[in-house]
Coordinates of C-alpha atoms in Angstrom, one line a residue:
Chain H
X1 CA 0.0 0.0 0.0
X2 CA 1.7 3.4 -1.1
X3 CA 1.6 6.5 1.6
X4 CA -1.8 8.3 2.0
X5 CA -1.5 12.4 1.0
X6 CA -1.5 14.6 4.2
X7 CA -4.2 16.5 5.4
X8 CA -4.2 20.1 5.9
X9 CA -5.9 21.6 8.8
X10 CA -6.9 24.7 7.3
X11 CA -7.9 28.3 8.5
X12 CA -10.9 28.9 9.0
X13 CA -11.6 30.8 6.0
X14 CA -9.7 28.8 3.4
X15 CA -11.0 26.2 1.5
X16 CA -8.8 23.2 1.4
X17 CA -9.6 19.8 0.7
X18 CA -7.8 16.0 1.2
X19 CA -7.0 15.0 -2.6
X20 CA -7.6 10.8 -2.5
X21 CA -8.4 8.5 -5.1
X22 CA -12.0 7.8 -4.8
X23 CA -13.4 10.5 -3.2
X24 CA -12.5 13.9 -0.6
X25 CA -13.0 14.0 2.7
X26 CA -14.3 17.9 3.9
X27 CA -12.5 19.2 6.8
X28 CA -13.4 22.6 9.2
X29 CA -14.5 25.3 7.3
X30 CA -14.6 23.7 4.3
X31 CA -18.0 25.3 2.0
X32 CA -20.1 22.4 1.0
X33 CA -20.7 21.8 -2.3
X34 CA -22.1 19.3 -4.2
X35 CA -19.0 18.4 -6.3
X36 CA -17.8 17.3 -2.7
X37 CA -20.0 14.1 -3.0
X38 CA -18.5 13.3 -6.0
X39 CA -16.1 10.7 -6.2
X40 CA -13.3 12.2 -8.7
X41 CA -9.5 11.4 -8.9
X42 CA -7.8 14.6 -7.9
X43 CA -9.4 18.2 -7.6
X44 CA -8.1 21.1 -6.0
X45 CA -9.6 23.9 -3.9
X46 CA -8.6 27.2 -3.9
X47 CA -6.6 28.0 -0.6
X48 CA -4.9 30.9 1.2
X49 CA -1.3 30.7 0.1
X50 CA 0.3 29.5 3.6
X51 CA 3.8 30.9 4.1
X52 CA 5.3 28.0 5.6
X53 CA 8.3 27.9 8.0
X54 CA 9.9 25.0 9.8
X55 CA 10.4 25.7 13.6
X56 CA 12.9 24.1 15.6
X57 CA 10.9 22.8 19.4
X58 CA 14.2 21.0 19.9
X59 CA 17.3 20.0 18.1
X60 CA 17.9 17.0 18.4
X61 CA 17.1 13.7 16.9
X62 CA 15.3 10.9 19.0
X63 CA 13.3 8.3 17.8
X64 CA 10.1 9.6 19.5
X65 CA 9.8 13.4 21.0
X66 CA 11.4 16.1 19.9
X67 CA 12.5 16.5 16.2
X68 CA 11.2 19.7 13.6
X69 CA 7.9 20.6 13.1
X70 CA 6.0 22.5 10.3
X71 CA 4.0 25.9 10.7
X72 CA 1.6 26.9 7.8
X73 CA 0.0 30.1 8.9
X74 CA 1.0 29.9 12.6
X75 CA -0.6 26.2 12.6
X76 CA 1.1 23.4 13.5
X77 CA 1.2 20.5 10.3
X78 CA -0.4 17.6 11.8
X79 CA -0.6 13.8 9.3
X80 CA -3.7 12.2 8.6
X81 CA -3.8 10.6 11.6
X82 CA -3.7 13.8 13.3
X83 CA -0.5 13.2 14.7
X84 CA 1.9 16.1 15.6
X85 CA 4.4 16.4 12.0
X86 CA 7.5 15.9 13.4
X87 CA 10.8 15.1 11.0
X88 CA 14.0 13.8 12.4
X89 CA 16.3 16.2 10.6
X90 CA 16.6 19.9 9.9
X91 CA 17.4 19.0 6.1
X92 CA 13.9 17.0 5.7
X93 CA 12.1 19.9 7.8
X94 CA 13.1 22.5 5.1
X95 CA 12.6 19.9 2.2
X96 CA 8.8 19.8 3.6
X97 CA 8.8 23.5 3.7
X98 CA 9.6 24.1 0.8
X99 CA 7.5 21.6 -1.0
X100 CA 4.5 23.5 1.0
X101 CA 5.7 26.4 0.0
X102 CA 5.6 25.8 -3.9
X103 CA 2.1 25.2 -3.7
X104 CA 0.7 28.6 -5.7
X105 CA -3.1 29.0 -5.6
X106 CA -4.1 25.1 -5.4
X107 CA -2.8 22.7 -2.9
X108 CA -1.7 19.7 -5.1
X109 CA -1.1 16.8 -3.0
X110 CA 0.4 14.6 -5.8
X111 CA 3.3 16.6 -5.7
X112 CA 4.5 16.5 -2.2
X113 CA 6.2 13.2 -2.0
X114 CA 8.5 13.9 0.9
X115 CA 5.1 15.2 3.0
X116 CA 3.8 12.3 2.0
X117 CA 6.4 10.0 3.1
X118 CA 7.0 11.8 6.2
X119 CA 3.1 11.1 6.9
X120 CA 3.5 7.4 5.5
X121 CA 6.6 7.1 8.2
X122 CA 4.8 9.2 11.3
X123 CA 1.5 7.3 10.6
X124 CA 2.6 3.8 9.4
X125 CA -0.9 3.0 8.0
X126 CA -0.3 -0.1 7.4
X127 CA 1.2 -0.9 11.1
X128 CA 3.9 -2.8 9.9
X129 CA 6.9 -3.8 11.9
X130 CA 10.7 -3.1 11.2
X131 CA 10.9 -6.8 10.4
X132 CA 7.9 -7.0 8.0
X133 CA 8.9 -4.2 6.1
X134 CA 12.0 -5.7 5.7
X135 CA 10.1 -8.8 4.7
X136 CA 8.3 -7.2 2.4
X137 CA 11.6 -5.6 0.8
X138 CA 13.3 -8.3 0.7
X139 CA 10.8 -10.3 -1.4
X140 CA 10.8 -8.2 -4.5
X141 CA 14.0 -10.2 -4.4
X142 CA 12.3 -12.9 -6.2
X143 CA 10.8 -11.1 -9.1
X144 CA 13.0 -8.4 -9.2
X145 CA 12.6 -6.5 -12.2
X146 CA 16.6 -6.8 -13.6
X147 CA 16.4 -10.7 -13.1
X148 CA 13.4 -11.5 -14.9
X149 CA 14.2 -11.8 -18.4
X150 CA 12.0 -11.8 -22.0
X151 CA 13.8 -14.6 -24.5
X152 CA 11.5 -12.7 -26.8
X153 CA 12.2 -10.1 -29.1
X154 CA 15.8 -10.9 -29.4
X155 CA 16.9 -7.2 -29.6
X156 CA 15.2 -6.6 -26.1
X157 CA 16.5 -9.8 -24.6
X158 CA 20.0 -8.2 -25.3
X159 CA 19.3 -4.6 -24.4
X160 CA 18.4 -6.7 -21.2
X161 CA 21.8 -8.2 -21.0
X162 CA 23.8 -5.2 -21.9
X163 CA 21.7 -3.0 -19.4
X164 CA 20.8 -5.1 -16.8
X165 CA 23.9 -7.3 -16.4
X166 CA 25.9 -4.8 -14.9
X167 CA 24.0 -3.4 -12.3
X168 CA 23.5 -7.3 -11.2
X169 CA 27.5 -7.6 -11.6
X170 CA 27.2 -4.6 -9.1
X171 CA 24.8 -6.0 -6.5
X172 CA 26.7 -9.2 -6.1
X173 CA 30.2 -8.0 -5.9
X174 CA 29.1 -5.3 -3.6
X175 CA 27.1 -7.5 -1.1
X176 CA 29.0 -10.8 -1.6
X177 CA 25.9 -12.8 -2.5
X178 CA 24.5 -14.8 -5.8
X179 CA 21.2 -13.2 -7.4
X180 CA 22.0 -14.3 -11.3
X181 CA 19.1 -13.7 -13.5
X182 CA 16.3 -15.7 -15.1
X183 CA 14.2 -16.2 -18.5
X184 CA 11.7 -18.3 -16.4
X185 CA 8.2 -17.5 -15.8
X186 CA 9.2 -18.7 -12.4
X187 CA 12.0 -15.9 -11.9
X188 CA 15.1 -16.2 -10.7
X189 CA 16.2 -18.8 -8.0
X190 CA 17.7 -16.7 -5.3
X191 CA 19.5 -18.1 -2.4
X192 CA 18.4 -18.3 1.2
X193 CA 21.4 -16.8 2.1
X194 CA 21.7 -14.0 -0.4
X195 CA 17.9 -13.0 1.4
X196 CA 19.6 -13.3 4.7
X197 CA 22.7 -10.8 3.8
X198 CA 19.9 -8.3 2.5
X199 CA 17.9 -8.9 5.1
X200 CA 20.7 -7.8 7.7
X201 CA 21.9 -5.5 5.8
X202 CA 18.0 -3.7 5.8
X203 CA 18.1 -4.3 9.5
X204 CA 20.8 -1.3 9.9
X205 CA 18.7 1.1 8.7
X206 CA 15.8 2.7 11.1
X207 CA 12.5 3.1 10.9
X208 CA 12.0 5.7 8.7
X209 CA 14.5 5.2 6.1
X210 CA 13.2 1.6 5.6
X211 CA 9.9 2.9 5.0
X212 CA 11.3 5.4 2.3
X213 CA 13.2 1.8 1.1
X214 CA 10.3 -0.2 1.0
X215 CA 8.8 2.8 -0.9
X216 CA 11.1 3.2 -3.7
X217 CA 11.6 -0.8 -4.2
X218 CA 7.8 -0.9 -4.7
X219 CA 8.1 2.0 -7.3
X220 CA 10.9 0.9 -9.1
X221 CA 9.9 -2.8 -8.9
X222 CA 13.5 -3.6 -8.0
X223 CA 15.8 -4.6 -4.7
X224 CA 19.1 -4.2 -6.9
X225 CA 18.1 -0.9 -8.4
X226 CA 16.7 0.4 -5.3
X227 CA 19.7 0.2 -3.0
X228 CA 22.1 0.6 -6.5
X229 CA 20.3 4.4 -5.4
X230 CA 20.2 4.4 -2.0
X231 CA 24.1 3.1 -2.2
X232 CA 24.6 6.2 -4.8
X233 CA 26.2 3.6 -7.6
X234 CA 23.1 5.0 -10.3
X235 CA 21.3 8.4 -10.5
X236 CA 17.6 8.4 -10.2
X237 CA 17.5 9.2 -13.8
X238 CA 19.7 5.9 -14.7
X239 CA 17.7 3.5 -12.2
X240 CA 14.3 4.9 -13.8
X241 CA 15.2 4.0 -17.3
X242 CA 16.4 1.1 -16.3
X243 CA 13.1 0.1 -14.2
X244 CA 11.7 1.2 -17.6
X245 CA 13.6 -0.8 -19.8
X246 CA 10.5 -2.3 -22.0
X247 CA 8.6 0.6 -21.8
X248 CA 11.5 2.4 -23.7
X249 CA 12.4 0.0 -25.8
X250 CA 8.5 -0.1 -26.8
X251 CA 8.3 3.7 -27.0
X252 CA 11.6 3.8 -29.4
X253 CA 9.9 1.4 -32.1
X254 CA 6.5 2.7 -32.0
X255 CA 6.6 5.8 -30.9
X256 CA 6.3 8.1 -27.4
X257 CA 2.9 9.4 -26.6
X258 CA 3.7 12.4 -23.9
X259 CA 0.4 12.4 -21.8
X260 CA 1.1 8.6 -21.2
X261 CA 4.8 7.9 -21.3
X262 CA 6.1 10.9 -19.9
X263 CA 3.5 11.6 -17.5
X264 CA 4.6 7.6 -15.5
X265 CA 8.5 8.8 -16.8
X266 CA 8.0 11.7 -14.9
X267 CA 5.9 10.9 -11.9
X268 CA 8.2 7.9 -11.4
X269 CA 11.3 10.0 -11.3
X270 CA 9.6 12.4 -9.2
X271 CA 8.9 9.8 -6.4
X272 CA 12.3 7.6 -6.5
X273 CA 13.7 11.2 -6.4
X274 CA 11.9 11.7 -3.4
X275 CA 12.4 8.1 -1.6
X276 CA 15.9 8.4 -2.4
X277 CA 16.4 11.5 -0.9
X278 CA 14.1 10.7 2.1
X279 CA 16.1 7.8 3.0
X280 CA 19.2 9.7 3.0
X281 CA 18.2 12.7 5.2
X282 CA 16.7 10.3 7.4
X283 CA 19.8 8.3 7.8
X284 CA 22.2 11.1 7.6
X285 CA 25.1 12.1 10.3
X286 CA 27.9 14.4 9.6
X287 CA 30.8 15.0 12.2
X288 CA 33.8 16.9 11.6
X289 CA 37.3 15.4 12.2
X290 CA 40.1 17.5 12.5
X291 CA 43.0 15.9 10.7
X292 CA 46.5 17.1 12.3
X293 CA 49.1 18.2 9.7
X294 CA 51.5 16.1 9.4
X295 CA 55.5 17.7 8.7
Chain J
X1 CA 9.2 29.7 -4.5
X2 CA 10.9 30.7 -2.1
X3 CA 14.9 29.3 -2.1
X4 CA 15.9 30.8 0.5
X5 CA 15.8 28.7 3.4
X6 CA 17.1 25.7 0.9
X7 CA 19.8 27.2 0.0
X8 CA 20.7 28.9 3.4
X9 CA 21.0 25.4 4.5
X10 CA 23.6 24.1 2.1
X11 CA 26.6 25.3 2.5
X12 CA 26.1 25.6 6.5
X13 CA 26.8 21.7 6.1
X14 CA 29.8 22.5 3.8
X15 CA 33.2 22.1 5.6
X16 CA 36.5 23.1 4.2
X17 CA 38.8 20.4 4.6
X18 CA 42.6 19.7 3.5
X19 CA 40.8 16.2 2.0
X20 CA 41.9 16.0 -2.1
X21 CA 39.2 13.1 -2.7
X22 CA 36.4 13.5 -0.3
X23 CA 33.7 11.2 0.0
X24 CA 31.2 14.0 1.8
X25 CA 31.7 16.0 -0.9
X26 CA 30.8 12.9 -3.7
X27 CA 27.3 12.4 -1.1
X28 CA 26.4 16.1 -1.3
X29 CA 27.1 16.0 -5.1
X30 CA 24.6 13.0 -5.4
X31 CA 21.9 14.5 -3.0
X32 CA 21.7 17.8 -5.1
X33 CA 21.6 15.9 -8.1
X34 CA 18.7 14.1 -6.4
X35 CA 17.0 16.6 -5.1
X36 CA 17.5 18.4 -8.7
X37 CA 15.8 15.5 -10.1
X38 CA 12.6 15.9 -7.6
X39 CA 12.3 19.5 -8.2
X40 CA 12.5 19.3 -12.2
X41 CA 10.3 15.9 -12.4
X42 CA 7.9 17.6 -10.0
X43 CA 7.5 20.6 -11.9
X44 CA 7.2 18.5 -15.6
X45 CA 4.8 16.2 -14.3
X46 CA 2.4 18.7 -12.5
X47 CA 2.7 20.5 -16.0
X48 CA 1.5 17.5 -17.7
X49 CA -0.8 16.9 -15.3
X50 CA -2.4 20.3 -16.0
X51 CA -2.6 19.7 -19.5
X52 CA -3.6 16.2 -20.0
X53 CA -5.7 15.6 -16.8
X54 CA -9.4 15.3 -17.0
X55 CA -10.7 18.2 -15.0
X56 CA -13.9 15.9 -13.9
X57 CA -18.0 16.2 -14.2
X58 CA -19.4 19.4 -14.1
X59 CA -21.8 19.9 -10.9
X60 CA -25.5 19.6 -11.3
X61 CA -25.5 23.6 -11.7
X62 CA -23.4 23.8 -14.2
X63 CA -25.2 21.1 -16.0
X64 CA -28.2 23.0 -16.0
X65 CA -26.9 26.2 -16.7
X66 CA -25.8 24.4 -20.0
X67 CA -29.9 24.6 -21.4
X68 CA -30.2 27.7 -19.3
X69 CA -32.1 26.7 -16.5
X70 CA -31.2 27.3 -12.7
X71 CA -31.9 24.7 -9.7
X72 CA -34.7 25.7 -7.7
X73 CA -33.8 27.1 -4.3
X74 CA -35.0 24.5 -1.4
X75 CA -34.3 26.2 1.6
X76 CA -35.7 23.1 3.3
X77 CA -33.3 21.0 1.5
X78 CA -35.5 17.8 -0.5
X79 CA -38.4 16.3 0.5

């Protein structure tokens, strides 16, 4: 299940709604029309423009209390849930604000994939452990997308090969495991203990970032491309076109069709852009070590 | 937009050092280039969004107002 869009508690006199799949949900001092009933994909209300600032209550990082919070016109940013939004890092705080802040005249929720994330991580809808999200990552293992091959067309099997190979090369030599690749309908065979040495290796990683993790594996359909980002081997361009790798070989012999193609290129760069990034400011620590001159 | 508060940020986190290779600095590289990549995929797809996007059914009054008629007020709401 992907992260739920945030809620806004608005001013009074604002008009804000919840954007959801499937229907809006009116909060205080929303007007009521009857467009609300309607169950649409994604409208937006006119708003106030909030001027958004992160505050700092405390600074440090804990797992619970304390942490940044998010003021939009002197009210504090609350998640669906109607938690208190609080983000671990200063750097993720200002990412938030910002994306708040580029909202113009409508709020447009599909374009705030850190808020979301932040409310998918504060919230954890789907009240999953640490070890069941790991679980979860971990088992894309067995169809990930780089492993499972097409014998068919031959010129895409070997644009397979020559694009997929590597990264695959990569993976193994970097985590000292066997993942191969497969033309089977099956998938590939991976080894119990190449899920074991992912599986510890997800376990270093907290809360948060797993979530962002889980989050870009299930967007890019991969383990190996996924942590080729979070491990900074690819860009998020690179590990999109190669999640991609059938759509663009499709859309170089019959053609691109923009409100289709790039609108999924896009959105899909937009959110392993933003589940890349999350996972780093959430696992970031930088110390200073003064290094003494040597004569 | 505002960039100011994003870009006050940055270099606060930039340290001088005598390092020649330095792996901080190939991590900050990669998370602007990142974080470039958000901001620029945002902004395309919210621009195809606004162009391609069905913009939904029109409301019972606008329907109406199509053949020139009006609702009729029901202060009382329906029977």
């Amino acid at each position: 299940m992907g992260p739920l869009p945030a809620r806004l508690s608005p001013p009074t006199t604002s008009c804000c709604s919840r954007e959801r799949p499937g229907g809006t949900r009116r909060g205080p001092g929303l007007r009521p029309t009857g467009r609300e009933e309607a169950v649409l994909p994604e409208r937006e209300h006119l708003s106030r423009r909030s001027a958004c600032s992160s505050s700092i209550p405390q600074d440090f990082y804990s797992d619970s209390p304390g942490g940044y919070e998010i003021n939009l016109d002197h009210r504090k940013l609350k998640t669906p849930q109607a938690k208190l939004f609080t983000v671990p890092t200063e750097a993720l705080a200002i990412a938030v604000a910002t994306e708040w802040d580029s909202q113009k005249d409508t709020i447009k929720f599909y374009t705030m994939h850190l808020t979301t994330l932040c409310n998918t991580a504060l919230d954890n809808p789907t009240q999953r452990s640490k070890a069941q999200l790991i679980r979860a990552a971990v088992k894309f293992l067995d169809t990930d997308t780089v492993c499972y091959r097409v014998e068919e067309p031959p010129a895409l099997a070997e644009l397979q090969k020559n694009e997929w190979d590597p990264i695959v090369a990569w993976a193994e030599k970097r985590y000292n495991v066997t993942i191969g690749s497969s033309t089977s309908i099956l998938g590939p065979n991976i080894p119990a203990s190449t899920k074991e040495t992912f599986i510890s290796h997800l376990a270093s990683y907290n809360m948060w970032a797993l979530q962002g993790i889980e989050y870009v594996i299930t967007q890019l359909k991969s383990l190996i491309l996924s942590m080729g980002l979070i491990d900074r081997h690819i860009t998020v361009e690179k590990a999109v076109l190669l999640s991609r790798l059938e759509e663009e070989y499709q859309i170089q012999r019959w053609g691109n069709v923009e409100w289709a193609h790039d609108y999924d290129l896009c959105e899909l760069r937009a959110r392993a852009a933003a589940g890349t990034l999350f996972v780093h400011l959430c696992s970031e620590s930088s110390s200073v070590k003064h290094k003494v001159l040597q004569d | 937009w505002r960039g100011g508060e994003v870009s006050r940020h940055v270099p606060s986190s930039w340290q001088v050092t005598s390092e020649k290779l330095c792996r901080a600095q190939q991590e900050l590289h990669f998370q602007a280039a990142t974080y470039l990549c958000l901001l620029r995929s945002v902004r395309e797809h919210a621009a195809l969004h606004q162009e391609y996007h069905g913009k939904g059914e029109r409301s019972p009054e606008e329907v109406a107002g199509l053949v020139g008629f009006r609702l009729p007020q029901q202060p009382g709401g329906k029977g």
